[in-house]
């Protein structure tokens, strides 16, 4: 890769100081808005618990799991036991392979438009 592009979903203020008010920042970081349009693409990193995946896009996934699906994950960018359990529950409810891995299929289901919040 060239040009110093980030390997995660970030805002420009994550890389240098800016005077931009950042009205869209939280919506971009949460995955609610894809600056390129369309569904938010998979970041190319498969999240797993062992070894624990630590990546900025894990925080984006955790935020979306909380906001769109009603989970209560810590948004810390670390795919630990709580994230793994939430992923397995989500995969089961969505009819996906229950493997605890956030790959392209689980990512797409997480960020699908009109996603319903989980009950209970």
Coordinates of N, CA and C in Angstrom, one line a residue:
X1 N 0.9 -1.2 0.0 CA 0.0 0.0 0.0 C 0.9 1.2 0.0
X2 N 0.5 2.2 -0.7 CA 1.3 3.5 -0.7 C 0.4 4.6 -0.4
X3 N 1.0 5.7 -0.1 CA 0.2 6.9 0.2 C -0.2 7.1 1.7
X4 N 0.2 6.2 2.5 CA -0.1 6.3 3.9 C -1.6 6.2 4.3
X5 N -2.4 5.5 3.5 CA -3.8 5.3 3.8 C -4.0 4.5 5.0
X6 N -4.9 4.8 5.8 CA -5.2 4.1 7.0 C -5.8 2.7 6.7
X7 N -5.5 1.7 7.5 CA -6.1 0.4 7.3 C -7.3 0.2 8.1
X8 N -8.0 1.2 8.5 CA -9.2 1.2 9.3 C -10.0 2.4 9.0
X9 N -11.2 2.4 9.5 CA -12.1 3.5 9.3 C -11.7 4.6 10.3
X10 N -11.3 5.7 9.8 CA -10.8 6.8 10.7 C -11.3 8.1 10.1
X11 N -11.2 9.2 10.9 CA -11.4 10.5 10.5 C -10.1 11.2 10.4
X12 N -10.1 12.3 9.6 CA -8.8 13.0 9.4 C -8.2 13.6 10.8
X13 N -9.1 13.9 11.7 CA -8.6 14.4 13.0 C -7.9 13.3 13.8
X14 N -8.0 12.0 13.4 CA -7.3 10.9 14.0 C -5.8 10.9 13.6
X15 N -5.5 11.7 12.6 CA -4.1 11.7 12.1 C -3.4 13.0 12.3
X16 N -4.1 14.1 12.4 CA -3.5 15.4 12.6 C -4.5 16.4 13.1
X17 N -4.0 17.5 13.8 CA -4.9 18.5 14.3 C -5.7 19.2 13.2
X18 N -6.9 19.5 13.5 CA -7.7 20.1 12.4 C -8.7 21.1 13.1
X19 N -9.1 22.1 12.3 CA -10.1 23.0 12.8 C -11.5 22.6 12.3
X20 N -11.6 21.5 11.6 CA -12.9 21.1 11.1 C -13.8 20.7 12.2
X21 N -15.1 21.2 12.2 CA -16.0 20.9 13.3 C -16.4 19.5 13.4
X22 N -16.2 18.7 12.3 CA -16.4 17.2 12.4 C -17.8 16.8 12.6
X23 N -18.7 17.5 12.0 CA -20.1 17.1 12.2 C -20.5 15.7 11.8
X24 N -19.7 15.1 10.8 CA -19.9 13.7 10.4 C -19.0 12.7 11.1
X25 N -18.1 13.2 11.9 CA -17.1 12.3 12.4 C -17.7 11.1 13.1
X26 N -18.6 11.3 14.1 CA -19.2 10.2 14.8 C -19.9 9.2 13.9
X27 N -20.6 9.8 12.9 CA -21.3 8.9 11.9 C -20.4 8.1 11.0
X28 N -19.2 8.6 10.7 CA -18.3 7.9 9.9 C -17.6 6.8 10.8
X29 N -17.2 7.1 12.0 CA -16.5 6.2 12.9 C -17.5 5.1 13.3
X30 N -18.8 5.4 13.4 CA -19.7 4.4 13.8 C -20.1 3.4 12.7
X31 N -19.7 3.8 11.5 CA -20.1 3.0 10.3 C -21.5 3.4 9.7
X32 N -22.1 4.4 10.3 CA -23.4 4.8 9.9 C -23.4 5.4 8.5
X33 N -22.3 6.1 8.2 CA -22.1 6.8 6.9 C -20.8 6.3 6.3
X34 N -20.9 5.9 5.0 CA -19.7 5.5 4.3 C -19.4 6.6 3.4
X35 N -18.3 7.3 3.6 CA -18.0 8.5 2.7 C -17.9 8.1 1.3
X36 N -17.7 6.9 0.9 CA -17.6 6.4 -0.5 C -19.0 6.1 -1.0
X37 N -20.0 6.1 -0.2 CA -21.4 5.7 -0.6 C -21.6 4.2 -0.5
X38 N -22.8 3.8 -0.4 CA -23.2 2.4 -0.3 C -22.9 1.8 1.1
X39 N -23.0 0.5 1.2 CA -22.7 -0.1 2.4 C -21.3 0.0 2.9
X40 N -21.0 0.0 4.1 CA -19.7 0.1 4.6 C -18.9 -1.1 4.3
X41 N -17.8 -1.0 3.6 CA -17.1 -2.2 3.2 C -16.3 -2.9 4.3
X42 N -16.1 -4.2 4.2 CA -15.3 -4.9 5.2 C -13.9 -4.4 5.2
X43 N -13.3 -4.2 6.4 CA -12.0 -3.6 6.4 C -10.8 -4.5 6.0
X44 N -11.1 -5.7 5.7 CA -10.0 -6.6 5.2 C -9.3 -7.3 6.4
X45 N -9.8 -7.2 7.6 CA -9.2 -7.8 8.8 C -10.3 -8.7 9.3
X46 N -10.0 -10.0 9.6 CA -11.0 -10.8 10.2 C -10.8 -10.8 11.7
X47 N -11.8 -10.4 12.4 CA -11.7 -10.2 13.9 C -11.8 -11.6 14.5
X48 N -11.0 -11.9 15.5 CA -11.1 -13.2 16.2 C -10.6 -12.9 17.6
X49 N -11.0 -13.8 18.5 CA -10.6 -13.7 19.9 C -9.3 -14.2 20.2
X50 N -8.8 -15.3 19.6 CA -7.5 -15.9 19.9 C -6.7 -16.0 18.7
X51 N -5.6 -15.2 18.5 CA -5.3 -14.1 19.5 C -6.3 -12.9 19.3
X52 N -6.4 -12.2 20.3 CA -7.3 -11.0 20.3 C -7.0 -10.1 19.2
X53 N -7.9 -9.8 18.3 CA -7.7 -8.8 17.3 C -7.9 -7.4 17.9
X54 N -6.9 -6.6 17.8 CA -6.9 -5.2 18.2 C -6.7 -4.3 17.0
X55 N -7.8 -3.6 16.6 CA -7.8 -2.8 15.4 C -8.9 -1.7 15.5
X56 N -8.7 -0.6 14.9 CA -9.6 0.5 14.9 C -11.0 0.1 14.4
X57 N -11.0 -0.8 13.4 CA -12.3 -1.2 12.8 C -13.1 -2.1 13.8
X58 N -12.4 -2.7 14.8 CA -13.2 -3.5 15.8 C -14.1 -2.5 16.6
X59 N -13.6 -1.4 16.9 CA -14.4 -0.4 17.6 C -15.6 0.1 16.7
X60 N -15.4 0.2 15.4 CA -16.5 0.5 14.5 C -17.6 -0.6 14.6
X61 N -17.1 -1.8 14.5 CA -18.1 -3.0 14.6 C -18.8 -3.0 16.0
X62 N -18.0 -2.8 17.1 CA -18.6 -2.8 18.4 C -19.7 -1.7 18.5
X63 N -19.3 -0.5 18.0 CA -20.3 0.6 18.1 C -21.6 0.3 17.3
X64 N -21.4 -0.3 16.1 CA -22.6 -0.7 15.4 C -23.4 -1.8 16.0
X65 N -22.7 -2.8 16.6 CA -23.4 -3.8 17.4 C -24.3 -3.2 18.5
X66 N -23.7 -2.2 19.1 CA -24.5 -1.6 20.2 C -25.6 -0.7 19.7
X67 N -25.3 0.1 18.7 CA -26.3 1.1 18.2 C -27.4 0.5 17.4
X68 N -27.1 -0.5 16.6 CA -28.1 -1.0 15.7 C -28.7 -2.3 16.1
X69 N -28.0 -3.0 17.0 CA -28.4 -4.4 17.4 C -28.7 -4.5 18.9
X70 N -28.4 -3.5 19.7 CA -28.8 -3.5 21.1 C -27.8 -4.2 22.0
X71 N -26.6 -4.4 21.6 CA -25.6 -5.0 22.5 C -25.0 -4.0 23.4
X72 N -24.3 -4.4 24.4 CA -23.7 -3.4 25.3 C -22.2 -3.6 25.4
X73 N -21.6 -3.7 24.3 CA -20.1 -3.9 24.2 C -19.3 -2.7 24.6
X74 N -18.2 -2.9 25.2 CA -17.2 -1.8 25.4 C -16.7 -1.5 24.0
X75 N -16.7 -0.2 23.6 CA -16.1 0.2 22.3 C -14.7 0.5 22.5
X76 N -13.8 -0.5 22.6 CA -12.4 -0.4 22.9 C -11.5 -0.8 21.8
X77 N -12.0 -1.3 20.7 CA -11.2 -1.8 19.6 C -10.5 -3.1 19.8
X78 N -10.9 -3.8 20.9 CA -10.3 -5.1 21.2 C -11.4 -6.2 21.1
X79 N -11.2 -7.2 20.3 CA -12.1 -8.2 20.1 C -11.9 -9.4 21.1
X80 N -12.4 -9.1 22.3 CA -12.2 -10.1 23.4 C -13.4 -11.0 23.6
X81 N -13.5 -11.6 24.8 CA -14.6 -12.6 25.0 C -16.0 -12.0 24.9
X82 N -16.2 -10.8 25.3 CA -17.6 -10.2 25.2 C -18.0 -10.0 23.7
X83 N -17.0 -9.5 22.9 CA -17.2 -9.3 21.5 C -17.5 -10.6 20.8
X84 N -16.7 -11.7 21.2 CA -16.9 -13.0 20.6 C -18.3 -13.5 20.9
X85 N -18.7 -13.4 22.1 CA -20.0 -13.9 22.5 C -21.1 -13.2 21.8
X86 N -21.0 -11.8 21.7 CA -22.0 -11.1 20.9 C -22.0 -11.5 19.5
X87 N -20.8 -11.7 18.9 CA -20.8 -12.1 17.5 C -21.5 -13.4 17.3
X88 N -21.2 -14.4 18.1 CA -21.8 -15.7 18.0 C -23.3 -15.7 18.1
X89 N -23.8 -14.9 19.1 CA -25.3 -14.7 19.2 C -25.8 -14.1 18.0
X90 N -25.2 -13.0 17.5 CA -25.7 -12.3 16.3 C -25.7 -13.3 15.1
X91 N -24.6 -14.0 14.9 CA -24.5 -15.0 13.8 C -25.6 -16.0 13.9
X92 N -25.9 -16.5 15.0 CA -26.9 -17.5 15.2 C -28.3 -16.9 14.8
X93 N -28.6 -15.7 15.3 CA -29.9 -15.1 15.0 C -30.0 -14.7 13.5
X94 N -28.9 -14.5 12.8 CA -28.9 -14.1 11.4 C -28.8 -15.3 10.5
X95 N -28.7 -16.5 11.0 CA -28.5 -17.7 10.2 C -27.2 -17.8 9.5
X96 N -26.2 -17.2 10.1 CA -24.8 -17.2 9.6 C -24.0 -18.4 10.2
X97 N -22.9 -18.8 9.7 CA -22.1 -19.8 10.3 C -21.6 -19.2 11.7
X98 N -21.9 -19.9 12.7 CA -21.5 -19.5 14.1 C -20.1 -19.9 14.4
X99 N -19.2 -19.0 14.1 CA -17.8 -19.3 14.3 C -17.1 -18.2 15.1
X100 N -17.8 -17.2 15.5 CA -17.2 -16.1 16.3 C -16.2 -15.2 15.5
X101 N -16.1 -15.4 14.2 CA -15.2 -14.6 13.4 C -16.0 -13.5 12.7
X102 N -15.6 -12.3 12.8 CA -16.2 -11.2 12.0 C -15.4 -11.1 10.7
X103 N -15.9 -11.8 9.7 CA -15.4 -11.7 8.4 C -16.4 -11.0 7.5
X104 N -16.2 -11.0 6.2 CA -17.1 -10.3 5.3 C -18.6 -10.5 5.5
X105 N -19.1 -11.8 5.7 CA -20.5 -12.0 5.8 C -21.1 -11.4 7.1
X106 N -20.4 -11.6 8.2 CA -20.9 -11.1 9.5 C -20.8 -9.6 9.4
X107 N -19.8 -9.0 8.9 CA -19.7 -7.6 8.7 C -20.8 -7.0 7.9
X108 N -21.1 -7.6 6.8 CA -22.2 -7.1 5.9 C -23.5 -7.2 6.7
X109 N -23.8 -8.3 7.4 CA -25.0 -8.4 8.2 C -25.1 -7.3 9.3
X110 N -24.0 -7.0 9.9 CA -23.9 -6.0 11.0 C -24.3 -4.7 10.4
X111 N -23.8 -4.3 9.2 CA -24.0 -3.0 8.7 C -25.1 -2.9 7.7
X112 N -25.9 -4.0 7.5 CA -27.0 -3.9 6.6 C -28.0 -2.8 7.0
X113 N -28.5 -2.2 6.0 CA -29.5 -1.1 6.2 C -30.8 -1.7 6.8
X114 N -31.4 -1.0 7.7 CA -32.7 -1.5 8.3 C -32.5 -2.7 9.3
X115 N -31.2 -2.8 9.8 CA -31.0 -3.9 10.8 C -31.8 -3.7 12.0
X116 N -32.4 -4.7 12.5 CA -33.3 -4.7 13.7 C -32.5 -4.8 15.0
X117 N -33.0 -4.1 16.0 CA -32.3 -4.3 17.3 C -32.7 -5.6 17.9
X118 N -31.8 -6.2 18.7 CA -32.1 -7.5 19.3 C -33.1 -7.3 20.4
X119 N -33.9 -8.3 20.7 CA -34.8 -8.2 21.8 C -34.3 -8.7 23.0
X120 N -34.7 -8.2 24.2 CA -34.4 -8.7 25.5 C -33.0 -8.4 25.8

